Amino acid sequence: MRIERTDPVTGKTLTHTDGHPYLVEGEGPDALRIYFESEETRRKYQDMGTERPERDLHRTLDNPAPLPGDEPNGIPQQRG
């Protein structure tokens, strides 16, 4: 298990974690225990939305609109 002693909400690194709230993200050897300064910052962290690109992104970077100089069939016309 990996351990993070820096509160992700406040950015403060805790030198002593005894008595501080924490939560565990994930399972097994890749699990992450995150310590917080207080219950309030732990709740704020839990209330943050998680971005899931495979589910949450509804836009694409593909731009189907032609750019200046683009030809409709993708083949540039000969200029001369």
GROMACS .gro file of N, CA and C in nm:
model
  240
    1MET      N    1   0.084  -0.118   0.000
    1MET     CA    2   0.000   0.000   0.000
    1MET      C    3   0.089   0.125   0.000
    2ARG      N    4   0.050   0.219  -0.083
    2ARG     CA    5   0.120   0.348  -0.085
    2ARG      C    6   0.052   0.441   0.017
    3ILE      N    7   0.127   0.532   0.074
    3ILE     CA    8   0.074   0.622   0.176
    3ILE      C    9   0.105   0.766   0.135
    4GLU      N   10   0.002   0.850   0.138
    4GLU     CA   11   0.017   0.993   0.107
    4GLU      C   12  -0.014   1.072   0.234
    5ARG      N   13   0.085   1.148   0.280
    5ARG     CA   14   0.069   1.225   0.403
    5ARG      C   15   0.040   1.372   0.377
    6THR      N   16   0.029   1.410   0.251
    6THR     CA   17  -0.006   1.547   0.217
    6THR      C   18  -0.156   1.556   0.193
    7ASP      N   19  -0.223   1.637   0.273
    7ASP     CA   20  -0.368   1.655   0.260
    7ASP      C   21  -0.394   1.714   0.121
    8PRO      N   22  -0.470   1.645   0.033
    8PRO     CA   23  -0.490   1.695  -0.103
    8PRO      C   24  -0.577   1.820  -0.110
    9VAL      N   25  -0.648   1.853  -0.002
    9VAL     CA   26  -0.733   1.971  -0.002
    9VAL      C   27  -0.654   2.094   0.039
   10THR      N   28  -0.573   2.082   0.146
   10THR     CA   29  -0.500   2.198   0.197
   10THR      C   30  -0.357   2.205   0.146
   11GLY      N   31  -0.301   2.091   0.102
   11GLY     CA   32  -0.163   2.088   0.058
   11GLY      C   33  -0.063   2.078   0.172
   12LYS      N   34  -0.111   2.068   0.296
   12LYS     CA   35  -0.023   2.058   0.411
   12LYS      C   36   0.023   1.914   0.430
   13THR      N   37   0.154   1.894   0.448
   13THR     CA   38   0.210   1.762   0.472
   13THR      C   39   0.210   1.736   0.622
   14LEU      N   40   0.154   1.624   0.661
   14LEU     CA   41   0.146   1.586   0.801
   14LEU      C   42   0.271   1.507   0.840
   15THR      N   43   0.340   1.553   0.944
   15THR     CA   44   0.458   1.479   0.990
   15THR      C   45   0.418   1.364   1.082
   16HIS      N   46   0.308   1.382   1.155
   16HIS     CA   47   0.255   1.276   1.242
   16HIS      C   48   0.111   1.249   1.200
   17THR      N   49   0.082   1.125   1.167
   17THR     CA   50  -0.051   1.091   1.116
   17THR      C   51  -0.142   1.030   1.223
   18ASP      N   52  -0.088   1.001   1.342
   18ASP     CA   53  -0.170   0.942   1.448
   18ASP      C   54  -0.290   1.031   1.478
   19GLY      N   55  -0.409   0.972   1.474
   19GLY     CA   56  -0.531   1.044   1.506
   19GLY      C   57  -0.590   1.124   1.391
   20HIS      N   58  -0.520   1.131   1.279
   20HIS     CA   59  -0.574   1.205   1.165
   20HIS      C   60  -0.662   1.112   1.082
   21PRO      N   61  -0.770   1.166   1.026
   21PRO     CA   62  -0.856   1.083   0.941
   21PRO      C   63  -0.786   1.047   0.810
   22TYR      N   64  -0.826   0.937   0.754
   22TYR     CA   65  -0.771   0.893   0.626
   22TYR      C   66  -0.877   0.815   0.551
   23LEU      N   67  -0.850   0.790   0.426
   23LEU     CA   68  -0.932   0.698   0.348
   23LEU      C   69  -0.840   0.622   0.255
   24VAL      N   70  -0.889   0.507   0.209
   24VAL     CA   71  -0.809   0.421   0.123
   24VAL      C   72  -0.875   0.418  -0.015
   25GLU      N   73  -0.798   0.452  -0.115
   25GLU     CA   74  -0.843   0.447  -0.254
   25GLU      C   75  -0.782   0.323  -0.319
   26GLY      N   76  -0.862   0.240  -0.381
   26GLY     CA   77  -0.812   0.122  -0.449
   26GLY      C   78  -0.797   0.003  -0.356
   27GLU      N   79  -0.738  -0.103  -0.412
   27GLU     CA   80  -0.722  -0.227  -0.337
   27GLU      C   81  -0.584  -0.288  -0.365
   28GLY      N   82  -0.543  -0.377  -0.277
   28GLY     CA   83  -0.419  -0.451  -0.298
   28GLY      C   84  -0.295  -0.366  -0.285
   29PRO      N   85  -0.186  -0.409  -0.349
   29PRO     CA   86  -0.058  -0.339  -0.334
   29PRO      C   87  -0.059  -0.199  -0.396
   30ASP      N   88  -0.150  -0.172  -0.486
   30ASP     CA   89  -0.158  -0.039  -0.548
   30ASP      C   90  -0.255   0.054  -0.475
   31ALA      N   91  -0.313   0.008  -0.364
   31ALA     CA   92  -0.405   0.092  -0.288
   31ALA      C   93  -0.329   0.214  -0.235
   32LEU      N   94  -0.403   0.321  -0.213
   32LEU     CA   95  -0.343   0.446  -0.166
   32LEU      C   96  -0.417   0.491  -0.040
   33ARG      N   97  -0.344   0.503   0.071
   33ARG     CA   98  -0.401   0.559   0.195
   33ARG      C   99  -0.368   0.707   0.196
   34ILE      N  100  -0.471   0.790   0.205
   34ILE     CA  101  -0.454   0.935   0.202
   34ILE      C  102  -0.493   0.990   0.339
   35TYR      N  103  -0.401   1.061   0.402
   35TYR     CA  104  -0.429   1.124   0.531
   35TYR      C  105  -0.476   1.268   0.511
   36PHE      N  106  -0.560   1.314   0.603
   36PHE     CA  107  -0.618   1.448   0.598
   36PHE      C  108  -0.593   1.520   0.729
   37GLU      N  109  -0.588   1.653   0.723
   37GLU     CA  110  -0.572   1.734   0.844
   37GLU      C  111  -0.692   1.720   0.937
   38SER      N  112  -0.811   1.709   0.878
   38SER     CA  113  -0.932   1.707   0.959
   38SER      C  114  -1.043   1.631   0.887
   39GLU      N  115  -1.148   1.604   0.961
   39GLU     CA  116  -1.266   1.540   0.901
   39GLU      C  117  -1.326   1.632   0.794
   40GLU      N  118  -1.318   1.762   0.817
   40GLU     CA  119  -1.373   1.857   0.720
   40GLU      C  120  -1.302   1.845   0.585
   41THR      N  121  -1.169   1.838   0.586
   41THR     CA  122  -1.099   1.827   0.457
   41THR      C  123  -1.120   1.690   0.395
   42ARG      N  124  -1.137   1.587   0.477
   42ARG     CA  125  -1.167   1.454   0.422
   42ARG      C  126  -1.302   1.456   0.351
   43ARG      N  127  -1.401   1.521   0.413
   43ARG     CA  128  -1.534   1.532   0.351
   43ARG      C  129  -1.528   1.613   0.222
   44LYS      N  130  -1.452   1.722   0.223
   44LYS     CA  131  -1.439   1.803   0.101
   44LYS      C  132  -1.380   1.719  -0.012
   45TYR      N  133  -1.279   1.640   0.021
   45TYR     CA  134  -1.217   1.553  -0.079
   45TYR      C  135  -1.319   1.454  -0.135
   46GLN      N  136  -1.396   1.394  -0.047
   46GLN     CA  137  -1.495   1.296  -0.091
   46GLN      C  138  -1.607   1.359  -0.172
   47ASP      N  139  -1.635   1.487  -0.148
   47ASP     CA  140  -1.741   1.555  -0.221
   47ASP      C  141  -1.697   1.601  -0.360
   48MET      N  142  -1.566   1.601  -0.386
   48MET     CA  143  -1.517   1.640  -0.519
   48MET      C  144  -1.559   1.535  -0.621
   49GLY      N  145  -1.602   1.578  -0.735
   49GLY     CA  146  -1.637   1.485  -0.841
   49GLY      C  147  -1.513   1.422  -0.901
   50THR      N  148  -1.526   1.300  -0.940
   50THR     CA  149  -1.416   1.230  -1.008
   50THR      C  150  -1.441   1.234  -1.157
   51GLU      N  151  -1.342   1.277  -1.231
   51GLU     CA  152  -1.354   1.280  -1.376
   51GLU      C  153  -1.328   1.142  -1.433
   52ARG      N  154  -1.419   1.092  -1.510
   52ARG     CA  155  -1.405   0.963  -1.575
   52ARG      C  156  -1.411   0.988  -1.725
   53PRO      N  157  -1.294   1.005  -1.790
   53PRO     CA  158  -1.292   1.040  -1.932
   53PRO      C  159  -1.373   0.944  -2.019
   54GLU      N  160  -1.369   0.817  -1.988
   54GLU     CA  161  -1.441   0.721  -2.071
   54GLU      C  162  -1.592   0.738  -2.062
   55ARG      N  163  -1.639   0.809  -1.960
   55ARG     CA  164  -1.782   0.824  -1.940
   55ARG      C  165  -1.826   0.970  -1.943
   56ASP      N  166  -1.741   1.060  -1.894
   56ASP     CA  167  -1.785   1.198  -1.871
   56ASP      C  168  -1.757   1.295  -1.985
   57LEU      N  169  -1.662   1.263  -2.072
   57LEU     CA  170  -1.631   1.358  -2.178
   57LEU      C  171  -1.726   1.339  -2.295
   58HIS      N  172  -1.801   1.442  -2.323
   58HIS     CA  173  -1.903   1.435  -2.429
   58HIS      C  174  -1.859   1.508  -2.554
   59ARG      N  175  -1.742   1.564  -2.551
   59ARG     CA  176  -1.693   1.639  -2.667
   59ARG      C  177  -1.570   1.569  -2.722
   60THR      N  178  -1.544   1.596  -2.845
   60THR     CA  179  -1.426   1.539  -2.908
   60THR      C  180  -1.341   1.652  -2.964
   61LEU      N  181  -1.215   1.628  -2.979
   61LEU     CA  182  -1.127   1.730  -3.036
   61LEU      C  183  -1.130   1.730  -3.187
   62ASP      N  184  -1.199   1.632  -3.245
   62ASP     CA  185  -1.211   1.624  -3.389
   62ASP      C  186  -1.296   1.741  -3.438
   63ASN      N  187  -1.249   1.810  -3.538
   63ASN     CA  188  -1.322   1.924  -3.593
   63ASN      C  189  -1.359   1.890  -3.737
   64PRO      N  190  -1.484   1.852  -3.760
   64PRO     CA  191  -1.523   1.812  -3.895
   64PRO      C  192  -1.537   1.930  -3.992
   65ALA      N  193  -1.538   2.053  -3.943
   65ALA     CA  194  -1.553   2.168  -4.032
   65ALA      C  195  -1.425   2.187  -4.113
   66PRO      N  196  -1.437   2.214  -4.243
   66PRO     CA  197  -1.318   2.233  -4.325
   66PRO      C  198  -1.244   2.361  -4.287
   67LEU      N  199  -1.114   2.356  -4.299
   67LEU     CA  200  -1.031   2.474  -4.275
   67LEU      C  201  -1.006   2.544  -4.407
   68PRO      N  202  -0.968   2.671  -4.404
   68PRO     CA  203  -0.938   2.740  -4.529
   68PRO      C  204  -0.831   2.663  -4.606
   69GLY      N  205  -0.854   2.641  -4.733
   69GLY     CA  206  -0.760   2.569  -4.817
   69GLY      C  207  -0.792   2.421  -4.827
   70ASP      N  208  -0.878   2.368  -4.740
   70ASP     CA  209  -0.917   2.227  -4.749
   70ASP      C  210  -1.010   2.208  -4.868
   71GLU      N  211  -0.994   2.095  -4.931
   71GLU     CA  212  -1.081   2.061  -5.044
   71GLU      C  213  -1.187   1.963  -4.995
   72PRO      N  214  -1.304   1.966  -5.054
   72PRO     CA  215  -1.413   1.879  -5.007
   72PRO      C  216  -1.379   1.732  -5.009
   73ASN      N  217  -1.300   1.686  -5.108
   73ASN     CA  218  -1.268   1.544  -5.116
   73ASN      C  219  -1.132   1.511  -5.055
   74GLY      N  220  -1.067   1.610  -4.993
   74GLY     CA  221  -0.939   1.586  -4.932
   74GLY      C  222  -0.820   1.595  -5.025
   75ILE      N  223  -0.845   1.616  -5.154
   75ILE     CA  224  -0.738   1.625  -5.252
   75ILE      C  225  -0.722   1.770  -5.292
   76PRO      N  226  -0.604   1.827  -5.270
   76PRO     CA  227  -0.586   1.968  -5.305
   76PRO      C  228  -0.593   1.988  -5.455
   77GLN      N  229  -0.652   2.099  -5.493
   77GLN     CA  230  -0.660   2.132  -5.635
   77GLN      C  231  -0.525   2.189  -5.678
   78GLN      N  232  -0.492   2.162  -5.803
   78GLN     CA  233  -0.368   2.217  -5.858
   78GLN      C  234  -0.391   2.365  -5.887
   79ARG      N  235  -0.295   2.440  -5.846
   79ARG     CA  236  -0.308   2.584  -5.870
   79ARG      C  237  -0.204   2.623  -5.976
   80GLY      N  238  -0.241   2.710  -6.056
   80GLY     CA  239  -0.141   2.737  -6.155
   80GLY      C  240  -0.168   2.846  -6.240
   0.00000   0.00000   0.00000
